[in-house]
GROMACS .gro file of C-alpha atoms in nm:
model
  259
    1MET     CA    1  -0.006   0.002   0.006
    2ASP     CA    2   0.134   0.359  -0.078
    3VAL     CA    3   0.231   0.575   0.229
    4SER     CA    4   0.206   0.927   0.277
    5PHE     CA    5   0.453   1.033   0.555
    6LEU     CA    6   0.258   1.370   0.596
    7GLY     CA    7  -0.070   1.216   0.640
    8GLY     CA    8  -0.059   0.843   0.684
    9PRO     CA    9  -0.189   0.573   0.449
   10TYR     CA   10  -0.379   0.684   0.166
   11PRO     CA   11  -0.766   0.635   0.204
   12GLN     CA   12  -0.906   0.309   0.126
   13ARG     CA   13  -1.246   0.235  -0.046
   14GLY     CA   14  -1.423  -0.034   0.139
   15VAL     CA   15  -1.619  -0.350   0.036
   16GLY     CA   16  -1.820  -0.530   0.309
   17VAL     CA   17  -1.837  -0.893   0.293
   18VAL     CA   18  -2.082  -1.119   0.468
   19ALA     CA   19  -1.967  -1.482   0.465
   20PRO     CA   20  -2.102  -1.796   0.623
   21PHE     CA   21  -1.972  -1.882   0.971
   22ASP     CA   22  -1.746  -2.156   0.832
   23PHE     CA   23  -1.572  -1.967   0.546
   24ALA     CA   24  -1.213  -2.013   0.552
   25LEU     CA   25  -1.062  -1.841   0.227
   26ASP     CA   26  -1.048  -1.489   0.344
   27ARG     CA   27  -0.686  -1.465   0.183
   28GLU     CA   28  -0.823  -1.592  -0.156
   29LEU     CA   29  -1.078  -1.307  -0.166
   30TRP     CA   30  -0.790  -1.053  -0.110
   31ARG     CA   31  -0.590  -1.190  -0.406
   32TRP     CA   32  -0.872  -1.019  -0.630
   33VAL     CA   33  -0.862  -0.692  -0.454
   34PRO     CA   34  -0.652  -0.378  -0.581
   35ASP     CA   35  -0.443  -0.193  -0.340
   36ASP     CA   36  -0.667   0.088  -0.288
   37VAL     CA   37  -0.963  -0.136  -0.175
   38SER     CA   38  -1.010  -0.298   0.152
   39LEU     CA   39  -1.250  -0.584   0.233
   40HIS     CA   40  -1.436  -0.583   0.565
   41LEU     CA   41  -1.552  -0.935   0.652
   42THR     CA   42  -1.829  -1.038   0.895
   43ARG     CA   43  -1.957  -1.387   0.944
   44THR     CA   44  -2.308  -1.534   1.018
   45PRO     CA   45  -2.374  -1.683   1.346
   46PHE     CA   46  -2.239  -2.024   1.388
   47VAL     CA   47  -2.529  -2.331   1.378
   48PRO     CA   48  -2.424  -2.697   1.441
   49VAL     CA   49  -2.535  -2.797   1.071
   50GLU     CA   50  -2.335  -2.959   0.816
   51VAL     CA   51  -2.318  -2.817   0.461
   52GLY     CA   52  -2.642  -2.885   0.286
   53LEU     CA   53  -2.968  -2.709   0.187
   54ASP     CA   54  -3.074  -2.663   0.564
   55LEU     CA   55  -2.763  -2.479   0.628
   56ALA     CA   56  -2.800  -2.268   0.319
   57ARG     CA   57  -3.136  -2.154   0.425
   58LEU     CA   58  -3.008  -2.087   0.776
   59VAL     CA   59  -2.731  -1.867   0.682
   60SER     CA   60  -2.936  -1.666   0.454
   61GLU     CA   61  -3.204  -1.568   0.655
   62HIS     CA   62  -3.291  -1.193   0.625
   63GLU     CA   63  -3.264  -1.132   0.991
   64THR     CA   64  -2.914  -1.272   0.988
   65LEU     CA   65  -2.819  -1.061   0.671
   66GLY     CA   66  -2.963  -0.748   0.822
   67ASP     CA   67  -2.753  -0.786   1.164
   68ALA     CA   68  -2.436  -0.846   0.949
   69VAL     CA   69  -2.479  -0.556   0.733
   70ARG     CA   70  -2.572  -0.312   1.024
   71ALA     CA   71  -2.247  -0.427   1.189
   72LEU     CA   72  -2.043  -0.358   0.875
   73ASN     CA   73  -2.211  -0.016   0.849
   74ALA     CA   74  -1.974   0.093   1.162
   75VAL     CA   75  -1.669   0.095   0.897
   76ALA     CA   76  -1.890   0.246   0.604
   77PRO     CA   77  -1.818   0.028   0.319
   78GLU     CA   78  -1.952   0.141  -0.026
   79VAL     CA   79  -2.091  -0.177  -0.132
   80VAL     CA   80  -2.185  -0.508   0.050
   81ALA     CA   81  -2.147  -0.866  -0.084
   82TYR     CA   82  -2.280  -1.179   0.044
   83ALA     CA   83  -2.019  -1.448  -0.023
   84CYS     CA   84  -2.200  -1.774  -0.045
   85THR     CA   85  -2.334  -1.938  -0.350
   86SER     CA   86  -2.550  -2.193  -0.180
   87GLY     CA   87  -2.715  -1.948   0.052
   88SER     CA   88  -2.791  -1.717  -0.262
   89PHE     CA   89  -2.924  -1.972  -0.484
   90VAL     CA   90  -3.137  -2.192  -0.237
   91GLY     CA   91  -3.434  -1.965  -0.266
   92GLY     CA   92  -3.431  -1.934  -0.655
   93VAL     CA   93  -3.402  -1.596  -0.849
   94ALA     CA   94  -3.675  -1.428  -0.650
   95GLY     CA   95  -3.508  -1.525  -0.329
   96GLU     CA   96  -3.188  -1.397  -0.421
   97ARG     CA   97  -3.325  -1.059  -0.519
   98ALA     CA   98  -3.502  -1.057  -0.189
   99MET     CA   99  -3.183  -1.108  -0.010
  100CYS     CA  100  -3.025  -0.813  -0.186
  101GLU     CA  101  -3.310  -0.593  -0.101
  102ALA     CA  102  -3.289  -0.700   0.253
  103MET     CA  103  -2.927  -0.600   0.282
  104THR     CA  104  -2.984  -0.275   0.107
  105ARG     CA  105  -3.244  -0.187   0.338
  106ALA     CA  106  -3.025  -0.263   0.629
  107GLY     CA  107  -2.727  -0.066   0.507
  108ALA     CA  108  -2.860   0.177   0.271
  109LEU     CA  109  -2.600   0.084   0.011
  110PRO     CA  110  -2.560  -0.131  -0.286
  111SER     CA  111  -2.576  -0.506  -0.220
  112LEU     CA  112  -2.512  -0.815  -0.413
  113THR     CA  113  -2.459  -1.190  -0.386
  114THR     CA  114  -2.248  -1.457  -0.535
  115SER     CA  115  -2.542  -1.606  -0.724
  116GLY     CA  116  -2.643  -1.288  -0.843
  117ALA     CA  117  -2.283  -1.215  -0.962
  118LEU     CA  118  -2.275  -1.544  -1.132
  119LEU     CA  119  -2.555  -1.467  -1.346
  120ALA     CA  120  -2.388  -1.120  -1.434
  121ALA     CA  121  -2.072  -1.273  -1.498
  122LEU     CA  122  -2.238  -1.525  -1.740
  123GLU     CA  123  -2.415  -1.239  -1.916
  124GLU     CA  124  -2.075  -1.045  -1.926
  125LEU     CA  125  -1.926  -1.359  -2.111
  126GLY     CA  126  -2.218  -1.419  -2.344
  127ALA     CA  127  -2.258  -1.766  -2.185
  128ARG     CA  128  -2.585  -1.959  -2.183
  129ARG     CA  129  -2.443  -2.323  -2.159
  130VAL     CA  130  -2.274  -2.404  -1.858
  131ALA     CA  131  -2.064  -2.689  -1.705
  132LEU     CA  132  -2.072  -2.712  -1.342
  133VAL     CA  133  -1.819  -2.815  -1.079
  134THR     CA  134  -1.943  -2.823  -0.719
  135PRO     CA  135  -1.816  -2.972  -0.354
  136TYR     CA  136  -2.181  -3.022  -0.272
  137THR     CA  137  -2.415  -3.320  -0.233
  138VAL     CA  138  -2.646  -3.408  -0.516
  139SER     CA  139  -2.934  -3.231  -0.356
  140VAL     CA  140  -2.738  -2.895  -0.346
  141THR     CA  141  -2.614  -2.921  -0.670
  142GLU     CA  142  -2.947  -2.987  -0.824
  143SER     CA  143  -3.061  -2.687  -0.642
  144LEU     CA  144  -2.803  -2.463  -0.826
  145GLU     CA  145  -2.911  -2.645  -1.135
  146ALA     CA  146  -3.271  -2.527  -1.100
  147TYR     CA  147  -3.137  -2.162  -0.998
  148LEU     CA  148  -2.950  -2.150  -1.319
  149ALA     CA  149  -3.260  -2.301  -1.531
  150GLU     CA  150  -3.472  -2.032  -1.394
  151ALA     CA  151  -3.247  -1.777  -1.520
  152GLY     CA  152  -3.251  -1.922  -1.857
  153ILE     CA  153  -2.913  -2.096  -1.828
  154THR     CA  154  -2.869  -2.458  -1.974
  155VAL     CA  155  -2.641  -2.690  -1.752
  156THR     CA  156  -2.458  -2.916  -2.006
  157ALA     CA  157  -2.274  -3.145  -1.761
  158ARG     CA  158  -2.202  -3.149  -1.379
  159ALA     CA  159  -1.931  -3.296  -1.143
  160PHE     CA  160  -1.958  -3.276  -0.765
  161MET     CA  161  -1.787  -3.425  -0.474
  162GLY     CA  162  -2.074  -3.483  -0.218
  163LEU     CA  163  -1.887  -3.302   0.056
  164THR     CA  164  -2.078  -3.170   0.385
  165ARG     CA  165  -1.755  -3.017   0.557
  166HIS     CA  166  -1.406  -2.907   0.525
  167ILE     CA  167  -1.438  -2.793   0.175
  168TRP     CA  168  -1.181  -2.532   0.184
  169LYS     CA  169  -0.921  -2.844   0.216
  170VAL     CA  170  -0.994  -2.965  -0.116
  171PRO     CA  171  -0.663  -2.940  -0.318
  172TYR     CA  172  -0.628  -2.777  -0.669
  173ARG     CA  173  -0.580  -3.099  -0.835
  174ASP     CA  174  -0.918  -3.227  -0.730
  175VAL     CA  175  -1.084  -2.901  -0.869
  176ALA     CA  176  -0.899  -2.937  -1.204
  177GLU     CA  177  -1.000  -3.316  -1.233
  178MET     CA  178  -1.368  -3.231  -1.166
  179ALA     CA  179  -1.360  -2.932  -1.423
  180ARG     CA  180  -1.209  -3.180  -1.691
  181ARG     CA  181  -1.507  -3.415  -1.627
  182ALA     CA  182  -1.770  -3.152  -1.635
  183ALA     CA  183  -1.636  -2.985  -1.936
  184ARG     CA  184  -1.689  -3.275  -2.178
  185GLY     CA  185  -2.007  -3.131  -2.304
  186ALA     CA  186  -2.051  -2.849  -2.553
  187ALA     CA  187  -2.029  -2.573  -2.275
  188ASP     CA  188  -1.980  -2.184  -2.324
  189ALA     CA  189  -1.826  -2.160  -1.980
  190LEU     CA  190  -1.740  -2.358  -1.675
  191PHE     CA  191  -1.854  -2.249  -1.325
  192VAL     CA  192  -1.685  -2.386  -1.014
  193SER     CA  193  -1.910  -2.309  -0.731
  194CYS     CA  194  -1.891  -2.269  -0.337
  195THR     CA  195  -1.692  -1.955  -0.205
  196ASN     CA  196  -1.514  -2.205   0.042
  197LEU     CA  197  -1.356  -2.407  -0.257
  198PRO     CA  198  -1.009  -2.279  -0.347
  199THR     CA  199  -0.981  -2.164  -0.718
  200TYR     CA  200  -0.760  -1.867  -0.783
  201ASP     CA  201  -0.459  -2.017  -0.917
  202VAL     CA  202  -0.625  -2.296  -1.099
  203ILE     CA  203  -0.856  -2.078  -1.336
  204PRO     CA  204  -0.601  -1.965  -1.587
  205GLN     CA  205  -0.465  -2.310  -1.618
  206LEU     CA  206  -0.817  -2.436  -1.674
  207GLU     CA  207  -0.916  -2.166  -1.919
  208ALA     CA  208  -0.596  -2.267  -2.116
  209GLU     CA  209  -0.669  -2.632  -2.111
  210LEU     CA  210  -1.036  -2.635  -2.177
  211ARG     CA  211  -1.033  -2.330  -2.407
  212ILE     CA  212  -1.366  -2.190  -2.252
  213PRO     CA  213  -1.389  -1.925  -1.983
  214VAL     CA  214  -1.375  -2.082  -1.626
  215ILE     CA  215  -1.540  -1.868  -1.356
  216SER     CA  216  -1.571  -1.936  -0.979
  217ALA     CA  217  -1.770  -1.821  -0.686
  218ASN     CA  218  -1.515  -1.604  -0.515
  219GLN     CA  219  -1.396  -1.472  -0.847
  220VAL     CA  220  -1.752  -1.363  -0.978
  221THR     CA  221  -1.844  -1.208  -0.626
  222MET     CA  222  -1.521  -1.008  -0.606
  223TRP     CA  223  -1.573  -0.906  -0.974
  224ALA     CA  224  -1.901  -0.780  -0.928
  225ALA     CA  225  -1.844  -0.594  -0.604
  226LEU     CA  226  -1.533  -0.404  -0.746
  227ARG     CA  227  -1.735  -0.339  -1.049
  228GLN     CA  228  -1.987  -0.179  -0.822
  229LEU     CA  229  -1.722   0.052  -0.712
  230GLY     CA  230  -1.622   0.140  -1.070
  231THR     CA  231  -1.277  -0.021  -1.036
  232ARG     CA  232  -1.144  -0.381  -1.169
  233ALA     CA  233  -1.064  -0.703  -0.999
  234VAL     CA  234  -0.702  -0.838  -1.004
  235GLY     CA  235  -0.695  -1.155  -1.202
  236PRO     CA  236  -0.406  -1.194  -1.445
  237TYR     CA  237  -0.508  -1.452  -1.739
  238GLN     CA  238  -0.867  -1.478  -1.599
  239ARG     CA  239  -1.090  -1.415  -1.886
  240LEU     CA  240  -1.385  -1.258  -1.686
  241ILE     CA  241  -1.122  -1.008  -1.554
  242ASP     CA  242  -0.835  -0.978  -1.802
  243GLN     CA  243  -0.952  -0.828  -2.119
  244ALA     CA  244  -0.646  -0.963  -2.291
  245ALA     CA  245  -0.723  -1.316  -2.187
  246ARG     CA  246  -1.068  -1.308  -2.345
  247ARG     CA  247  -0.883  -1.345  -2.683
  248GLY     CA  248  -0.795  -1.678  -2.572
  249PRO     CA  249  -0.431  -1.851  -2.574
  250VAL     CA  250  -0.218  -1.784  -2.860
  251LEU     CA  251  -0.166  -2.104  -3.076
  252PRO     CA  252   0.169  -2.198  -3.189
  253GLU     CA  253   0.105  -2.161  -3.562
  254GLU     CA  254  -0.023  -1.786  -3.479
  255GLN     CA  255   0.302  -1.688  -3.322
  256GLU     CA  256   0.538  -1.444  -3.506
  257GLY     CA  257   0.777  -1.633  -3.709
  258TRP     CA  258   0.612  -1.978  -3.669
  259ALA     CA  259   0.706  -2.198  -3.963
   0.00000   0.00000   0.00000
């Protein structure tokens, strides 16, 4: 961060983030954030429930969201993002919109969710046919498919892990393997769901290998929140964020001097 020795650190713009109590990837979120923006994270209250549809509903209750946003108001962010995919798609498209409205009422500032950001990212990329990768059980994965179908998005294939805990411990190699399985259909893009699933470093690798845009829950959340501020997320070689990457990898025969 730049420092002025006359007046201390330069002012930061703030993004408030409401995350589920078991969210463990704070550092990953920060990797998409430029130096002049700070993230202010808060978490929903703990409940003794494993990852599933019941937990998704519990961590997305409007009263819970309102309390979290009111707490964030103390540090005056310019936008609030609810960083949870399942919690924001479990109520369908109308449920996601109602969550945004509840957060905006509580904080009098623009609000968004991961699932809403997903739809915005797919629109940005012109993608209507999507392959899915999730760490979820089949019931949660099917709920995501239903949300996308309601929004007019076709799911071409899916790969899921059936996990109900410790999702943040999944290694990149498992994410990549699931992506390869899911991308066998004719998809316009691939979405890696769950904000607790690490994805930052694997996105460029998969985009180069699969030759389609690869987007993830944390990526679209940060992209949408920072776009709301009028600034850009930091994601080299990630097609959603890096305009140069949208032209795709340069093939050997296209390189200058290739014979």
